[in-house]
Tab-separated table of C-alpha atoms in Angstrom:
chain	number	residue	atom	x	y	z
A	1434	UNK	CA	-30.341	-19.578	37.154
A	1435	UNK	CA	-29.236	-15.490	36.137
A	1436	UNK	CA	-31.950	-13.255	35.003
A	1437	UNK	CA	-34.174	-16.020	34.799
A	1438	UNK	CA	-32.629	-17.179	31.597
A	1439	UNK	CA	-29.766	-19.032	32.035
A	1440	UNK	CA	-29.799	-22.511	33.301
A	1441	UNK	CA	-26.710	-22.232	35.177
A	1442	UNK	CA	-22.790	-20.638	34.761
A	1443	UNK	CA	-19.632	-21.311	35.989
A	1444	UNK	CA	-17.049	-18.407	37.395
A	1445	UNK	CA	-17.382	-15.355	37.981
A	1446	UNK	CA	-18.010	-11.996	36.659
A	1447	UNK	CA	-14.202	-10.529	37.842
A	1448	UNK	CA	-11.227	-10.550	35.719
A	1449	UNK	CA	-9.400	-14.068	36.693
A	1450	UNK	CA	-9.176	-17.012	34.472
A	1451	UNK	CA	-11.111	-19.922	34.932
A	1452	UNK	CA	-8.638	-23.254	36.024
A	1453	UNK	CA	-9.065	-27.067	35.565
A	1454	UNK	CA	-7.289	-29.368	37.767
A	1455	UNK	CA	-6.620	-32.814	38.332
A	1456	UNK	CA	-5.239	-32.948	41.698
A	1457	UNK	CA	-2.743	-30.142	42.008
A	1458	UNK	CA	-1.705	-30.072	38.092
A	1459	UNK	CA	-3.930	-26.976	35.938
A	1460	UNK	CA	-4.716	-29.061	32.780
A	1461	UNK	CA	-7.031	-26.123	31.571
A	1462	UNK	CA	-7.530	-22.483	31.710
A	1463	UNK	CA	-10.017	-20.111	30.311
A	1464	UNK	CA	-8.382	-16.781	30.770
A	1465	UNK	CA	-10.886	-13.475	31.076
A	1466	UNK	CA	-10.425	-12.793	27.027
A	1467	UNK	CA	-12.420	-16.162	26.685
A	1468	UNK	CA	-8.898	-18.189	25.381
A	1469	UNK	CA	-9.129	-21.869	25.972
A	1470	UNK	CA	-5.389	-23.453	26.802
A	1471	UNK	CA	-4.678	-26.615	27.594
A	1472	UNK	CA	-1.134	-27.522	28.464
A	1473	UNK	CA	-0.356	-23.526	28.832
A	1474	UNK	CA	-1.650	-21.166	31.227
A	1475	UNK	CA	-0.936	-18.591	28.734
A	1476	UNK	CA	-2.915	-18.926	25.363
A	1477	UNK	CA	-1.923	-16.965	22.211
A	1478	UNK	CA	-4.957	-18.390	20.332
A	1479	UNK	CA	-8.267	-18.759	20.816
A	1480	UNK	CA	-7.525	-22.660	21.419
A	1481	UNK	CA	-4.269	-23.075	22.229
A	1482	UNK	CA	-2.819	-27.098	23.347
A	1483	UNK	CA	0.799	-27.720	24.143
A	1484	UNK	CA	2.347	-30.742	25.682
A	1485	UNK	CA	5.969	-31.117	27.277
A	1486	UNK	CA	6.261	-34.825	26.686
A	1487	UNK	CA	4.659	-36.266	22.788
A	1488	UNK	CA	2.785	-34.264	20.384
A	1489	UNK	CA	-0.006	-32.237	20.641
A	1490	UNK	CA	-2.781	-33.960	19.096
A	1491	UNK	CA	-6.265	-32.971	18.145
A	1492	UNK	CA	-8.467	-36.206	17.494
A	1493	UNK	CA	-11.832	-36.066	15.283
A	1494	UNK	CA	-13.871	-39.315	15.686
A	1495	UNK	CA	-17.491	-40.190	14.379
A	1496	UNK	CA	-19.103	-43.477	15.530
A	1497	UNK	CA	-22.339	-45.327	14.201
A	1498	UNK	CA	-22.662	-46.390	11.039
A	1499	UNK	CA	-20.652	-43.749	8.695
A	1500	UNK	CA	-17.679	-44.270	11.075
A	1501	UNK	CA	-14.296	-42.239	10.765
A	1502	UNK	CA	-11.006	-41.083	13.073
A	1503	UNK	CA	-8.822	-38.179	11.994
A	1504	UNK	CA	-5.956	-36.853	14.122
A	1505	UNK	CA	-3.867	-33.165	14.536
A	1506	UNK	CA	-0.625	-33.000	15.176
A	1507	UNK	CA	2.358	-31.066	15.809
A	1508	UNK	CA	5.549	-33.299	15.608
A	1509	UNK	CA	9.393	-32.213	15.227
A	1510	UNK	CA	8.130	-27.958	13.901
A	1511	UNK	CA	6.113	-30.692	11.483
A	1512	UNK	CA	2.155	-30.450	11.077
A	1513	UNK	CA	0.448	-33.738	10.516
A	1514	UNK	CA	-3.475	-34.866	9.782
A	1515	UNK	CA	-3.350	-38.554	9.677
A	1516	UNK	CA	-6.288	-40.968	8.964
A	1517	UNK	CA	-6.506	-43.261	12.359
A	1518	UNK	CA	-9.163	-45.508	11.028
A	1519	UNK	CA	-6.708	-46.585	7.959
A	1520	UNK	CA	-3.509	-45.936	10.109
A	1521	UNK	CA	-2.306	-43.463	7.097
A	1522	UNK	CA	-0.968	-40.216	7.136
A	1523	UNK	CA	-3.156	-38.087	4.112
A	1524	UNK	CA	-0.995	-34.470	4.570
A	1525	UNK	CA	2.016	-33.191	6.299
A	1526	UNK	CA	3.804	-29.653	5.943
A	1527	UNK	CA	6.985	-30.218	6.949
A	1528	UNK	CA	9.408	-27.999	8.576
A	1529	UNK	CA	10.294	-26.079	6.013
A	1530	UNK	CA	6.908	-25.131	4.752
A	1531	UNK	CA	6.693	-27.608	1.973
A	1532	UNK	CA	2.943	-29.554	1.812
A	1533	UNK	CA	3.279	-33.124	1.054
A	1534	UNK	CA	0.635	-35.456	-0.057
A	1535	UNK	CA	1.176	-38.941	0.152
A	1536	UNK	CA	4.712	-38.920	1.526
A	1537	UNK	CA	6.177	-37.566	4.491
A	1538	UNK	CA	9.616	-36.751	2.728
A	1539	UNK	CA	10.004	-33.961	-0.464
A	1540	UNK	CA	11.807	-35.313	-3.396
A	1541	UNK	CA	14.421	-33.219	-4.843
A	1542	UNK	CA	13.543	-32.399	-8.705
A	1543	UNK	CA	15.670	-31.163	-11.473
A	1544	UNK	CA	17.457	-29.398	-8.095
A	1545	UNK	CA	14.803	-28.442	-6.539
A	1546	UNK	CA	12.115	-29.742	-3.270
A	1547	UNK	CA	9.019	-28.229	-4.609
A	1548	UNK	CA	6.441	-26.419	-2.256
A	1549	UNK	CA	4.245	-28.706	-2.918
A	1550	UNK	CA	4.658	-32.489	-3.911
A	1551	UNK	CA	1.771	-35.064	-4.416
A	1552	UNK	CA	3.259	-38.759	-4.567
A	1553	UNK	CA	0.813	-41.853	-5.012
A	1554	UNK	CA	1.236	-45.438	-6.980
A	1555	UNK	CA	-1.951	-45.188	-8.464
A	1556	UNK	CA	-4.287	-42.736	-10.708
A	1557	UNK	CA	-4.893	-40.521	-7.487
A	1558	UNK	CA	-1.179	-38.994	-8.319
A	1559	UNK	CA	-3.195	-36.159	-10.952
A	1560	UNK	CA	-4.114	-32.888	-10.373
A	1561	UNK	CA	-7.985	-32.534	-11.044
A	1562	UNK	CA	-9.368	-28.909	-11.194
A	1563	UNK	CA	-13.286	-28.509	-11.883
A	1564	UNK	CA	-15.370	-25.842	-12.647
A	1565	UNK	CA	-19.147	-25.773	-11.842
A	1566	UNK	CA	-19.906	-22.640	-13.282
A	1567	UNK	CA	-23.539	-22.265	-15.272
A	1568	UNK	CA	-21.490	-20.450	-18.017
A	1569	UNK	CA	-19.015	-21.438	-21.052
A	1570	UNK	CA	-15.824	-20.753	-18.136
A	1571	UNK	CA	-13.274	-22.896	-17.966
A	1572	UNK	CA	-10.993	-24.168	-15.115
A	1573	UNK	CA	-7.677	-22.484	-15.497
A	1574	UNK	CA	-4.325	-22.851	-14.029
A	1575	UNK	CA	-1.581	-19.278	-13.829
A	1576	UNK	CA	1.807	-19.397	-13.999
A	1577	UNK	CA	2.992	-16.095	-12.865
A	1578	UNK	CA	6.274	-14.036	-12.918
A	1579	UNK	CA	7.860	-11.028	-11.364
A	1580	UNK	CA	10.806	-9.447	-10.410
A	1581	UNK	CA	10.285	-8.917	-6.595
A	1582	UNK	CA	6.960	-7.912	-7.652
A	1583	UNK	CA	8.437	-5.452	-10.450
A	1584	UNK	CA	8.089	-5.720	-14.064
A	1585	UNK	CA	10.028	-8.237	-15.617
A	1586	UNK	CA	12.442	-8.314	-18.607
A	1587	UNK	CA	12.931	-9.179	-22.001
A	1588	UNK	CA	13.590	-13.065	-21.954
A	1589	UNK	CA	12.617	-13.863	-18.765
A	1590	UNK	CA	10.915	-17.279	-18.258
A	1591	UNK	CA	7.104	-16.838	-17.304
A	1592	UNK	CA	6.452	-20.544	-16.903
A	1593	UNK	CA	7.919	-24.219	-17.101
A	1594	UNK	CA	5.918	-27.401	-17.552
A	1595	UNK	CA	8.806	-30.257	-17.839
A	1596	UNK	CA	8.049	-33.509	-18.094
A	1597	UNK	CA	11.038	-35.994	-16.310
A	1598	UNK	CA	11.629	-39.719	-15.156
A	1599	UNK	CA	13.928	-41.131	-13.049
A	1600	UNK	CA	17.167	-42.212	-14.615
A	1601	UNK	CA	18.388	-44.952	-12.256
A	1602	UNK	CA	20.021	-41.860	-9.981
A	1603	UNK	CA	17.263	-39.269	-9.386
A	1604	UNK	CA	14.696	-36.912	-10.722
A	1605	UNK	CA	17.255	-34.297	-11.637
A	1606	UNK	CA	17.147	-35.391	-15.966
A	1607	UNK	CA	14.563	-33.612	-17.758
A	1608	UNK	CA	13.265	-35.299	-21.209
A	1609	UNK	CA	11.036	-32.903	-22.600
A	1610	UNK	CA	9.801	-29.005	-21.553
A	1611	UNK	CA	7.386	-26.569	-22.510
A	1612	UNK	CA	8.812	-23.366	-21.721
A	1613	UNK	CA	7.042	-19.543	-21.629
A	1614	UNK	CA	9.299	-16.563	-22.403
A	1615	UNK	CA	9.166	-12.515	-22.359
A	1616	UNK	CA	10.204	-11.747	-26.228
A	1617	UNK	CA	10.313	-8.001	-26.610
A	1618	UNK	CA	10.059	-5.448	-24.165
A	1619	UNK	CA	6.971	-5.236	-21.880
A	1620	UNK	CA	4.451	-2.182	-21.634
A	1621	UNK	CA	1.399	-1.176	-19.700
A	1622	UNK	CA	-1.097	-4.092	-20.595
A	1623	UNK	CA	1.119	-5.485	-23.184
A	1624	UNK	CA	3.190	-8.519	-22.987
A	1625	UNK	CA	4.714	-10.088	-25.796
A	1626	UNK	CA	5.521	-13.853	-25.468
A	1627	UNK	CA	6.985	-16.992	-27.163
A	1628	UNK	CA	6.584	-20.724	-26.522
A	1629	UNK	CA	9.370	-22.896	-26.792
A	1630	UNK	CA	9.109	-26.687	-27.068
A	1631	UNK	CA	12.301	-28.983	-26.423
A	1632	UNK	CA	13.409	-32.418	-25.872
């Protein structure tokens, strides 16, 4: 015991790390800032896990009766979180920053691969937003424009919903659009707009 109320402790009260070893390899270290690495003898995070060979993987398991297996993982400058129990990968940002749900490829749309895509063969491919509120609020969803955080100018698009289908080649036809526009020159706290509906 120390002081009489701590059941026991492990290193020492100097400045070295603490080291975890199977035979002469360090698997672990706790360094004297508390950082845990495993894989590194040098962590930059307060957990830090690297591996030469494979991925580094992180795996969350319950057992009993409200079972479930999630892994972590960093694959190819790729970040993963795959289901185990259903052998499904739920979300991946790949490497270039995009978060994709239900896919581990981004589509190209009307020219673009969106930030964010959501692909699924079923109802779960919506967007749901709720609002619990105790009040008459209302969930809301902001487009939002500016010139490299400037004001912007007279016809300048604010927002774009368009609505498009694939036309035997790609994504890149659009059908229909609801487009937001700048229509007059802006002020402080005034913004004049128009909405502009096309097929």
């Amino acid at each position: 015991g120390k002081n009489g109320s701590v059941a026991g402790s492990i290193g020492t009260s100097t400045t070295n790390s603490l080291t975890f070893k199977t035979g002469t390899t360090e698997r672990m270290r706790i360094d004297s800032s508390g950082k845990v690495g495993i894989g590194t003898t040098s962590a930059e995070t307060a957990l830090h896990v690297t591996r030469e060979n494979g991925s580094p993987q992180l795996t969350l398991e319950r057992t009993g009766s409200a079972t479930g297996k999630y892994s972590l993982a960093a694959v190819s400058n790729e970040f993963r979180l795959t289901d185990e129990a259903q052998s499904a990968e739920r979300l991946r940002i790949d490497s270039s920053g995009r978060l994709l749900v239900g896919t581990s490829s981004s589509t190209v749309i009307n020219g673009d691969a969106y930030k964010a895509q959501i692909v699924a063969s079923d109802a779960s491919a919506g967007l749901g937003i709720t609002r619990t509120s105790n009040n008459n609020a209302s969930p809301y969803l902001s487009l939002v424009k500016s010139r490299s955080g400037g004001i912007v100018s007279d016809g300048d698009t604010l927002g774009l919903f368009q609505f498009i289908g694939h036309d035997g080649t790609d994504f890149n036809t659009c059908s229909a659009a609801i487009s937001a526009y700048v229509d007059g020159t802006p002020g402080a706290n005034d913004m004049p707009g128009r909405l502009s509906f096309s097929t």
